[in-house]
Tab-separated table of C-alpha atoms in Angstrom:
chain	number	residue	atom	x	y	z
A	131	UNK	CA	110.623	23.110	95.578
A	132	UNK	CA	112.983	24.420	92.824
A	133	UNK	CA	113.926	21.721	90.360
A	134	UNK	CA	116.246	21.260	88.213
A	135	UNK	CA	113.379	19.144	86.047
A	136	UNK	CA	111.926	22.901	86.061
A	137	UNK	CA	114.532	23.856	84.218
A	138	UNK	CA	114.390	21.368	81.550
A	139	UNK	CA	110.448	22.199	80.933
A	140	UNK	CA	111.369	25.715	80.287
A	141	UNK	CA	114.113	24.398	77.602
A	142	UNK	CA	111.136	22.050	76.295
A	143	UNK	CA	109.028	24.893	76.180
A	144	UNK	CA	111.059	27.150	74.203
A	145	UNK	CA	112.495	24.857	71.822
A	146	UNK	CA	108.866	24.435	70.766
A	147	UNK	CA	108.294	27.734	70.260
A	148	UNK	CA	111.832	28.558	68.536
A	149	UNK	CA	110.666	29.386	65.686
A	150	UNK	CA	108.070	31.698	66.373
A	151	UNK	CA	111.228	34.292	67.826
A	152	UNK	CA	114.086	33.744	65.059
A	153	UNK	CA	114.778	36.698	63.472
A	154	UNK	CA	113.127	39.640	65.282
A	155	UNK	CA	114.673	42.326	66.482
A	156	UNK	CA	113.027	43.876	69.941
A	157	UNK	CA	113.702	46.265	72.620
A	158	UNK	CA	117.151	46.456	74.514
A	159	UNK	CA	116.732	47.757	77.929
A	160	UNK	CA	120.139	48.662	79.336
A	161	UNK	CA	120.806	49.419	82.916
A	162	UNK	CA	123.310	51.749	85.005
A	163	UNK	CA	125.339	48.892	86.993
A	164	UNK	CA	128.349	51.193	88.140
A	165	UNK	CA	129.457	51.599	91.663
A	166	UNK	CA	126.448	55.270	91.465
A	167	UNK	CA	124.189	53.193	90.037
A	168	UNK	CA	124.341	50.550	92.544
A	169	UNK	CA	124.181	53.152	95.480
A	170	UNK	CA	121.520	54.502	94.540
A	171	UNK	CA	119.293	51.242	93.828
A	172	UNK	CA	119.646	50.158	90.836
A	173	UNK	CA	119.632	46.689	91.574
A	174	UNK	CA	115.616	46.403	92.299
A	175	UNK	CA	114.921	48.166	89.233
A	176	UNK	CA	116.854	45.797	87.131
A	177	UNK	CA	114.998	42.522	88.974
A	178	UNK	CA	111.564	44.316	88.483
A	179	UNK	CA	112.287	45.152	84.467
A	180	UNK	CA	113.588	41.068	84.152
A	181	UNK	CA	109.822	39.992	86.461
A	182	UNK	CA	107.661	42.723	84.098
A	183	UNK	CA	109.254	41.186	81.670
A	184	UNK	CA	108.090	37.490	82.495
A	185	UNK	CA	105.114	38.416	83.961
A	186	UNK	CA	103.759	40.343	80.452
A	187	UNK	CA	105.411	37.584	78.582
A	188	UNK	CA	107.348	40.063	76.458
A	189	UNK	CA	109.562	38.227	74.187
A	190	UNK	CA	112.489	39.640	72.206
A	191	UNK	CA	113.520	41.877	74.492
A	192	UNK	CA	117.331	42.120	75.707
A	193	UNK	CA	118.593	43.209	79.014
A	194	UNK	CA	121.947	44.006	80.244
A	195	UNK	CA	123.828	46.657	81.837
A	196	UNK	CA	126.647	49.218	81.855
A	197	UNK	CA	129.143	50.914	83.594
A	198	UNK	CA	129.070	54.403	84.272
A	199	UNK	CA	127.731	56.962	82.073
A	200	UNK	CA	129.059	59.432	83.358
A	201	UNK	CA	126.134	61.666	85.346
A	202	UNK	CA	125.484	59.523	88.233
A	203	UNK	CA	123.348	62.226	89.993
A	204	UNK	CA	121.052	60.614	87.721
A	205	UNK	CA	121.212	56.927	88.540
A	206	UNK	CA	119.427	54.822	88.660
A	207	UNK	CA	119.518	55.022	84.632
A	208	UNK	CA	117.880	53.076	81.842
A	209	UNK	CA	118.565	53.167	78.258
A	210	UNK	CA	116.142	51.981	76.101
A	211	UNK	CA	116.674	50.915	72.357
A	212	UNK	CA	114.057	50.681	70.107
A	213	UNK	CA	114.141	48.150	67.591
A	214	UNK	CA	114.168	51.034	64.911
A	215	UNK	CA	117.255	52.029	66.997
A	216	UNK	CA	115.931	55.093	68.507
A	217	UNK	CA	117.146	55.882	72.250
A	218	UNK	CA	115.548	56.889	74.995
A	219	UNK	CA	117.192	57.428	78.502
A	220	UNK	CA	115.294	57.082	81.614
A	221	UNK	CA	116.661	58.693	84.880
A	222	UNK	CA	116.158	58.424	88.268
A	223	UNK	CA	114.220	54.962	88.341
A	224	UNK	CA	113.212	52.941	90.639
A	225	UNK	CA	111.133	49.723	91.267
A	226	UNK	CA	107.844	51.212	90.877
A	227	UNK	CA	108.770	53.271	87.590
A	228	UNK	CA	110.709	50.500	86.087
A	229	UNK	CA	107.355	48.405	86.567
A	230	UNK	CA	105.281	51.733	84.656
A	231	UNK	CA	108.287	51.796	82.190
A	232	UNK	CA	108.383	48.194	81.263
A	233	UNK	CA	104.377	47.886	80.431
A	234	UNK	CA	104.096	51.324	78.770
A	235	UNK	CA	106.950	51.703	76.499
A	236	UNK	CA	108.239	48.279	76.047
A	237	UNK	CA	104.616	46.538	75.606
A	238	UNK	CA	103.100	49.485	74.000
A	239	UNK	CA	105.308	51.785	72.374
A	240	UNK	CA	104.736	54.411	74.914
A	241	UNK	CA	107.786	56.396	75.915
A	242	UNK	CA	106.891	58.003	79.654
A	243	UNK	CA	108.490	61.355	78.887
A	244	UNK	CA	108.231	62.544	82.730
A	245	UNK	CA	110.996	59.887	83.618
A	246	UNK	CA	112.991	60.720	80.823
A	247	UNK	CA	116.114	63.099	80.281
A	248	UNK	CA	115.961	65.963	79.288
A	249	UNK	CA	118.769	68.189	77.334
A	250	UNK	CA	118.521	71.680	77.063
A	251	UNK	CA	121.056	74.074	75.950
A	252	UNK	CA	123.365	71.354	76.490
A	253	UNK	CA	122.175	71.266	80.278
A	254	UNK	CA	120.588	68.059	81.867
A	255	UNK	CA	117.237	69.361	83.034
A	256	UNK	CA	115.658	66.871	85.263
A	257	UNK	CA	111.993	65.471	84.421
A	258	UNK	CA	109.142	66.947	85.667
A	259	UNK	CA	107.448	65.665	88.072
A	260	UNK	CA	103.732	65.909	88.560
B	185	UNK	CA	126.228	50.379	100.224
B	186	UNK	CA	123.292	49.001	102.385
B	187	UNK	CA	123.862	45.612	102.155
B	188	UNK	CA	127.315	43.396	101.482
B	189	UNK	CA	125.490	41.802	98.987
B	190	UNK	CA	125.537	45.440	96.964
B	191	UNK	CA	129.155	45.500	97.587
B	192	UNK	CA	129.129	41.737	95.891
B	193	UNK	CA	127.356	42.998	92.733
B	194	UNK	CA	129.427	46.142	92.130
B	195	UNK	CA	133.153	44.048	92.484
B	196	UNK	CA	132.129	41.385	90.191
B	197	UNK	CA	131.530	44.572	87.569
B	198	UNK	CA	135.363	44.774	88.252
B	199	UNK	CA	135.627	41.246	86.733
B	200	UNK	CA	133.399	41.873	83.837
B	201	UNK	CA	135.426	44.770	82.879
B	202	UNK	CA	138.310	42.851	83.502
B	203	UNK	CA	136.807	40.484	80.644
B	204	UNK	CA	136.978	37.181	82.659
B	205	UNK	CA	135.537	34.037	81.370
B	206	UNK	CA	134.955	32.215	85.084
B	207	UNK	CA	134.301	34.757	88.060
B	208	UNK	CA	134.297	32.576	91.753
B	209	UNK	CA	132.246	33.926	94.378
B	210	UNK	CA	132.669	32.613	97.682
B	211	UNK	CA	130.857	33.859	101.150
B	212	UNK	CA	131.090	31.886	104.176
B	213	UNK	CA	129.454	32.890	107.182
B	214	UNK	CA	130.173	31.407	110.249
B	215	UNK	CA	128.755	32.584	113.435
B	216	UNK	CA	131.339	29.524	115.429
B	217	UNK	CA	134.025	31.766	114.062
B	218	UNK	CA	132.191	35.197	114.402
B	219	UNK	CA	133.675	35.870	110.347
B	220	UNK	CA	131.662	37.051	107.574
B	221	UNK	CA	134.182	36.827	104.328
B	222	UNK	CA	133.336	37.290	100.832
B	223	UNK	CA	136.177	35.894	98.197
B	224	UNK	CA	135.522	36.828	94.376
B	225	UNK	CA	138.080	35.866	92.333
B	226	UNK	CA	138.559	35.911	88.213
B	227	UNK	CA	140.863	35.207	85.497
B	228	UNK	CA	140.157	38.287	83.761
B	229	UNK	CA	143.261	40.932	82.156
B	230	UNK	CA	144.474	41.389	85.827
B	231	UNK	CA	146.449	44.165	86.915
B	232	UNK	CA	149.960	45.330	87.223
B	233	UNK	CA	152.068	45.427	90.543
B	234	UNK	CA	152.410	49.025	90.428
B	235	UNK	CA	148.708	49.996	89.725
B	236	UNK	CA	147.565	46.887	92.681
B	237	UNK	CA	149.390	49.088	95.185
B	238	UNK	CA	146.736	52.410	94.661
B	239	UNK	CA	143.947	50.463	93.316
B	240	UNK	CA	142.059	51.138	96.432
B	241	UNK	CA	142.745	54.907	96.781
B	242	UNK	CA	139.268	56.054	95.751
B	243	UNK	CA	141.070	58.430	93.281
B	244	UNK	CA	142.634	55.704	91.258
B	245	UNK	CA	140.203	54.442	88.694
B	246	UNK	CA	140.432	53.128	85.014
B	247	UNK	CA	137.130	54.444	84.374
B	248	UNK	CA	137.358	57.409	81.970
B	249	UNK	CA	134.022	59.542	82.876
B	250	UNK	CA	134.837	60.340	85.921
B	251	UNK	CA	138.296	60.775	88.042
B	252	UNK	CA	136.748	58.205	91.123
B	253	UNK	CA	136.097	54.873	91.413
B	254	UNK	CA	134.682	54.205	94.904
B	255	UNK	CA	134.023	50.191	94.752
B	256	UNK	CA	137.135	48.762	95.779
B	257	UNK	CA	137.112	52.105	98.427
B	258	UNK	CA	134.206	51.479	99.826
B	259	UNK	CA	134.298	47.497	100.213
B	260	UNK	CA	137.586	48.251	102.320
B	261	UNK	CA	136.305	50.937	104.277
B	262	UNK	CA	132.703	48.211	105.005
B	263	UNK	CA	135.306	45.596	106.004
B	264	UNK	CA	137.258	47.594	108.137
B	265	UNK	CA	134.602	49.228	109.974
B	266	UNK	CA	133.850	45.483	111.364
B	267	UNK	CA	137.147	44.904	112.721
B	268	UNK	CA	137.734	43.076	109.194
B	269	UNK	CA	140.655	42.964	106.570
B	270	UNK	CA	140.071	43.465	103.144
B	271	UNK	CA	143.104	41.855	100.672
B	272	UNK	CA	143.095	42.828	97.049
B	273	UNK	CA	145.752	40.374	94.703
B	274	UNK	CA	146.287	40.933	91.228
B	275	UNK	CA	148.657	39.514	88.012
B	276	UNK	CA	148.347	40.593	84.938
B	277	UNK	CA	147.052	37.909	82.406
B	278	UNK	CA	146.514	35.637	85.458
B	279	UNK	CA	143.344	37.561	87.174
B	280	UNK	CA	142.679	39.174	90.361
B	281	UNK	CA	141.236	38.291	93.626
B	282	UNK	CA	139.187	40.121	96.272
B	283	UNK	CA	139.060	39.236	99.409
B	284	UNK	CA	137.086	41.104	102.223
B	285	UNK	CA	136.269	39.873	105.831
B	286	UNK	CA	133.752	40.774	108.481
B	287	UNK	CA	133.572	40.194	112.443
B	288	UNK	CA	130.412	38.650	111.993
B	289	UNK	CA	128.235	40.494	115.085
B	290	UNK	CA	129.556	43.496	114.505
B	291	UNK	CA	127.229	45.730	114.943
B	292	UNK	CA	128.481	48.133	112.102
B	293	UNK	CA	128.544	45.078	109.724
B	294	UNK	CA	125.564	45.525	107.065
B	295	UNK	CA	123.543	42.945	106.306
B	296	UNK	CA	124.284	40.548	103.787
B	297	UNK	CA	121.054	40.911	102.418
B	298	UNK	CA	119.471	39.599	99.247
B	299	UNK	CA	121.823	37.305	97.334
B	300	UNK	CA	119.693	36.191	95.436
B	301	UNK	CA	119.071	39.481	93.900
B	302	UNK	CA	122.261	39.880	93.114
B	303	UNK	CA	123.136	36.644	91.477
B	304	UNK	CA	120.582	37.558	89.397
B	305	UNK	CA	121.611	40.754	88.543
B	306	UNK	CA	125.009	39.722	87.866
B	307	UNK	CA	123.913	36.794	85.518
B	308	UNK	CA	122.629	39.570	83.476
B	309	UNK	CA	125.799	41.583	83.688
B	310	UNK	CA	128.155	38.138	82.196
B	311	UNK	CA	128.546	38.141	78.682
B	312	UNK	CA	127.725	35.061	76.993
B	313	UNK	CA	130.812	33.181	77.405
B	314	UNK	CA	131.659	34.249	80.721
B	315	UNK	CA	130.565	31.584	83.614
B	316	UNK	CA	129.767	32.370	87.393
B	317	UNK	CA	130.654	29.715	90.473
B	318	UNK	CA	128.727	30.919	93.446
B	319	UNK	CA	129.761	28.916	96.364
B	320	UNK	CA	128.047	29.956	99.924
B	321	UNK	CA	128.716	28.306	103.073
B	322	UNK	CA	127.140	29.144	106.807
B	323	UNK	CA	128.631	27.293	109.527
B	324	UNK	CA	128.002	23.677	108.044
B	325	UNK	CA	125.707	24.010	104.914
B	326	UNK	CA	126.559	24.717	101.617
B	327	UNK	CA	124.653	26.067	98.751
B	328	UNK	CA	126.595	26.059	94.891
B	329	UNK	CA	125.484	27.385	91.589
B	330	UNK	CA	127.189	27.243	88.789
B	331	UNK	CA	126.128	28.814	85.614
B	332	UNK	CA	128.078	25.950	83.698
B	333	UNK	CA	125.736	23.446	85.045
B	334	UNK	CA	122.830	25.456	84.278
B	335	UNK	CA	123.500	26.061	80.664
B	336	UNK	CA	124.290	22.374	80.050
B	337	UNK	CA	120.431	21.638	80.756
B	338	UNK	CA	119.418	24.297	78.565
B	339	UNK	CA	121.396	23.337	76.000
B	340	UNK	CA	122.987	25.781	72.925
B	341	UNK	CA	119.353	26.545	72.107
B	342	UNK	CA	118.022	27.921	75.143
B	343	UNK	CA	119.817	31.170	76.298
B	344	UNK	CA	120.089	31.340	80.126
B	345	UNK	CA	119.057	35.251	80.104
B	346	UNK	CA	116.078	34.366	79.094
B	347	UNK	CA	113.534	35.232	81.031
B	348	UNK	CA	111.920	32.583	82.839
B	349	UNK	CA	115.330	31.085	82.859
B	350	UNK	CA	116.345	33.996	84.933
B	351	UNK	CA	113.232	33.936	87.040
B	352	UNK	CA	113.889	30.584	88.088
B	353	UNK	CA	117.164	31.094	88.908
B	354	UNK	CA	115.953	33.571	91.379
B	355	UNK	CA	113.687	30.996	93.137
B	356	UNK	CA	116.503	28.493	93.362
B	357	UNK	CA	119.678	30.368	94.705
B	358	UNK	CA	116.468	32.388	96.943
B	359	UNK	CA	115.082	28.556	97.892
B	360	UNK	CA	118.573	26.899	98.324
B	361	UNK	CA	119.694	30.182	100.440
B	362	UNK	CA	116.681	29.854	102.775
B	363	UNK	CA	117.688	25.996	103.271
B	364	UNK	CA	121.250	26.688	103.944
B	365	UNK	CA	119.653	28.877	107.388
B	366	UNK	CA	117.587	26.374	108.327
B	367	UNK	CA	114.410	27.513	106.401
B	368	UNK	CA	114.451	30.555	108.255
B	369	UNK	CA	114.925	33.881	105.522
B	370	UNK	CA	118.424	35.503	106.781
């Protein structure tokens, strides 16, 4: 049963460990919520980045979402921002390669470059697939 | 969209945009009255009369990267496909408020699939000083969540898009849905 007691353990919890997060800067994960994005399933792939998330018990990172970027052939998109502010867009996700995304480049600095996008000659080139 | 809950999540984007500090969702399903209806209203910038009257041609749109917006479109089109209505009100400075209705067993009416979901999803969407009243009814139980009464547990400390804040707000609105059917998973 849900309660709302839960709830105050998890603001006991973090209060204790407060200080241990002030001041660091992590990942921001940003995802595609326009009407495309939405269509095409974006939803799922933001719940599974928020449970990878809790289940790794990443802390630091940010997640919140956007309207439309303006190529939503390519949704469901992720942007991801490095701490070092370096960007990486992710295209085509869903639930599965969120899951992927989240452990390998959020936990360990991993970019997967085959769901990434890819510009060339000014010309979104889609990732390959293996 | 697949389900009217996808339909829920892409309007309240409206509101976001709209830069509304309390979005109300409403849905009350009653099978007595064979009506699905989903209300979400905000007191974000609001529109003008002249802009309300198009705002559903799928060609209108204040987005600027491309020339359609389809939400408002689409919603319409879902409602009236069900032998619905679908009312869109606006003022500017005031807010705006959609309303969309469903014959219930209709059997072109989508599911209204997982809510839960999507209250998640659009807690993540609010910015920080924007609040969320969900309200859902079916025939005589009602569920509420309010974000207001969420963050004054957590206190100013504790951000509610935290994590495991999040995650149990999943399991609550998911738990509290599943009570509202009688413990059966709609």
């Amino acid at each position: 049963m849900k309660s709302l007691k839960e709830l105050e353990e998890i603001r006991k919890n973090t209060l204790e460990n407060i200080n241990l997060r002030k001041g660091r800067e992590g990942y921001r994960i940003i995802v595609g919520m326009a009407t495309c994005g939405i269509a095409a399933g974006a939803r799922p792939v933001l719940t599974t980045i928020m449970e990878e998330i809790n289940k790794l018990d990443l802390k630091d990172v940010t997640v919140a979402q956007t309207g439309c970027i303006g190529a939503c052939r390519l949704e469901p998109m992720v942007e991801v921002y490095s701490p070092d502010g370096n960007k990486v867009t992710y295209i085509k996700m869903d639930a599965e390669k969120a899951k992927a995304m989240v452990e390998s480049h959020i936990k360990n600095n991993k970019v997967i470059d085959e769901y990434t996008m890819t510009v060339i000659d000014g010309k979104v080139i889609d990732p390959v697939t293996k | 969209m697949k389900e009217i809950s996808l339909h829920i999540l892409d309007i309240v984007q409206n509101s976001i945009s709209a830069k509304a500090s309390i979005i109300k969702l409403i849905v009350l399903e009653s099978t007595i009255e064979n009506k699905l209806i989903v209300i979400i209203e905000d007191d974000g910038k609001g529109m003008d009369k002249e802009f309300l009257k198009t705002v559903s041609d799928p060609f209108i749109t204040t987005r600027t990267t491309r020339k359609v917006g389809l939400g408002i479109s689409l919603l319409k089109a879902s409602a009236e496909r069900c032998q619905g209505n679908f009312m869109i009100d606006s003022e500017i400075g005031i807010g705006t408020k959609v309303k969309a209705s469903f014959q219930y067993d209709h059997i072109d009416r989508a599911p209204l699939g997982n809510m839960a979901e999507t209250i998640v999803s659009i807690i993540l969407s609010l910015g920080e000083n924007t609040e969320l009243i969900y309200f859902h009814r079916y025939n005589h139980q009602e569920f509420t969540f309010d974000t207001r009464e969420i963050k004054k547990i957590l206190g100013n400390e504790v951000s509610i898009f935290q994590s495991e804040v999040v995650d149990w707000i999943k399991d609550y609105v998911k738990e509290g849905l599943k009570n509202l059917y009688g413990g059966v998973e709609n």
